[in-house]
């Protein structure tokens, strides 16, 4: 949840961490890479089996 201070504005640090779920940069990069590979495989008509 993002807190709003008394002046009605939201602190930017809380907003940026709330938008990405608070994941560290390396975890975000890993998730992006996985999503990209799934997209490429789907466009090629393939699927990726997760074991």
mmCIF file of C-alpha atoms in Angstrom:
data_model
loop_
_atom_site.group_PDB
_atom_site.id
_atom_site.type_symbol
_atom_site.label_atom_id
_atom_site.label_comp_id
_atom_site.label_asym_id
_atom_site.label_seq_id
_atom_site.Cartn_x
_atom_site.Cartn_y
_atom_site.Cartn_z
ATOM 1 C CA UNK A 1 0.000 0.000 0.000
ATOM 2 C CA UNK A 2 1.233 3.490 -0.807
ATOM 3 C CA UNK A 3 0.958 6.073 1.948
ATOM 4 C CA UNK A 4 -0.107 9.633 1.251
ATOM 5 C CA UNK A 5 1.445 12.338 3.409
ATOM 6 C CA UNK A 6 -0.535 15.218 4.950
ATOM 7 C CA UNK A 7 -0.062 17.523 1.950
ATOM 8 C CA UNK A 8 -1.883 15.106 -0.367
ATOM 9 C CA UNK A 9 1.155 14.039 -2.371
ATOM 10 C CA UNK A 10 2.723 10.610 -2.499
ATOM 11 C CA UNK A 11 6.448 10.056 -1.896
ATOM 12 C CA UNK A 12 8.076 8.878 -5.144
ATOM 13 C CA UNK A 13 10.145 6.122 -3.523
ATOM 14 C CA UNK A 14 7.039 4.328 -2.329
ATOM 15 C CA UNK A 15 5.346 4.636 -5.692
ATOM 16 C CA UNK A 16 8.226 3.144 -7.681
ATOM 17 C CA UNK A 17 8.581 0.193 -5.304
ATOM 18 C CA UNK A 18 4.812 -0.345 -5.277
ATOM 19 C CA UNK A 19 4.593 -0.472 -9.069
ATOM 20 C CA UNK A 20 7.077 -3.321 -9.457
ATOM 21 C CA UNK A 21 6.116 -5.213 -6.319
ATOM 22 C CA UNK A 22 9.288 -4.189 -4.499
ATOM 23 C CA UNK A 23 11.495 -6.638 -6.423
ATOM 24 C CA UNK A 24 15.253 -6.067 -6.551
ATOM 25 C CA UNK A 25 16.671 -5.059 -9.949
ATOM 26 C CA UNK A 26 18.191 -8.491 -10.642
ATOM 27 C CA UNK A 27 14.866 -10.227 -9.982
ATOM 28 C CA UNK A 28 13.093 -7.791 -12.321
ATOM 29 C CA UNK A 29 15.671 -8.464 -15.028
ATOM 30 C CA UNK A 30 15.271 -12.216 -14.580
ATOM 31 C CA UNK A 31 11.471 -12.009 -14.825
ATOM 32 C CA UNK A 32 11.732 -9.810 -17.920
ATOM 33 C CA UNK A 33 14.132 -12.297 -19.544
ATOM 34 C CA UNK A 34 11.817 -15.213 -18.815
ATOM 35 C CA UNK A 35 8.797 -13.350 -20.185
ATOM 36 C CA UNK A 36 10.758 -12.376 -23.316
ATOM 37 C CA UNK A 37 11.821 -15.976 -23.960
ATOM 38 C CA UNK A 38 8.224 -17.182 -23.539
ATOM 39 C CA UNK A 39 7.081 -14.519 -26.018
ATOM 40 C CA UNK A 40 9.714 -15.515 -28.591
ATOM 41 C CA UNK A 41 8.896 -19.205 -28.200
ATOM 42 C CA UNK A 42 5.151 -18.538 -28.556
ATOM 43 C CA UNK A 43 5.740 -16.455 -31.693
ATOM 44 C CA UNK A 44 7.727 -19.357 -33.164
ATOM 45 C CA UNK A 45 4.893 -21.757 -32.359
ATOM 46 C CA UNK A 46 6.818 -23.508 -29.592
ATOM 47 C CA UNK A 47 6.204 -23.875 -25.879
ATOM 48 C CA UNK A 48 8.538 -23.969 -22.917
ATOM 49 C CA UNK A 49 7.998 -26.771 -20.450
ATOM 50 C CA UNK A 50 8.840 -25.879 -16.864
ATOM 51 C CA UNK A 51 10.019 -28.831 -14.811
#
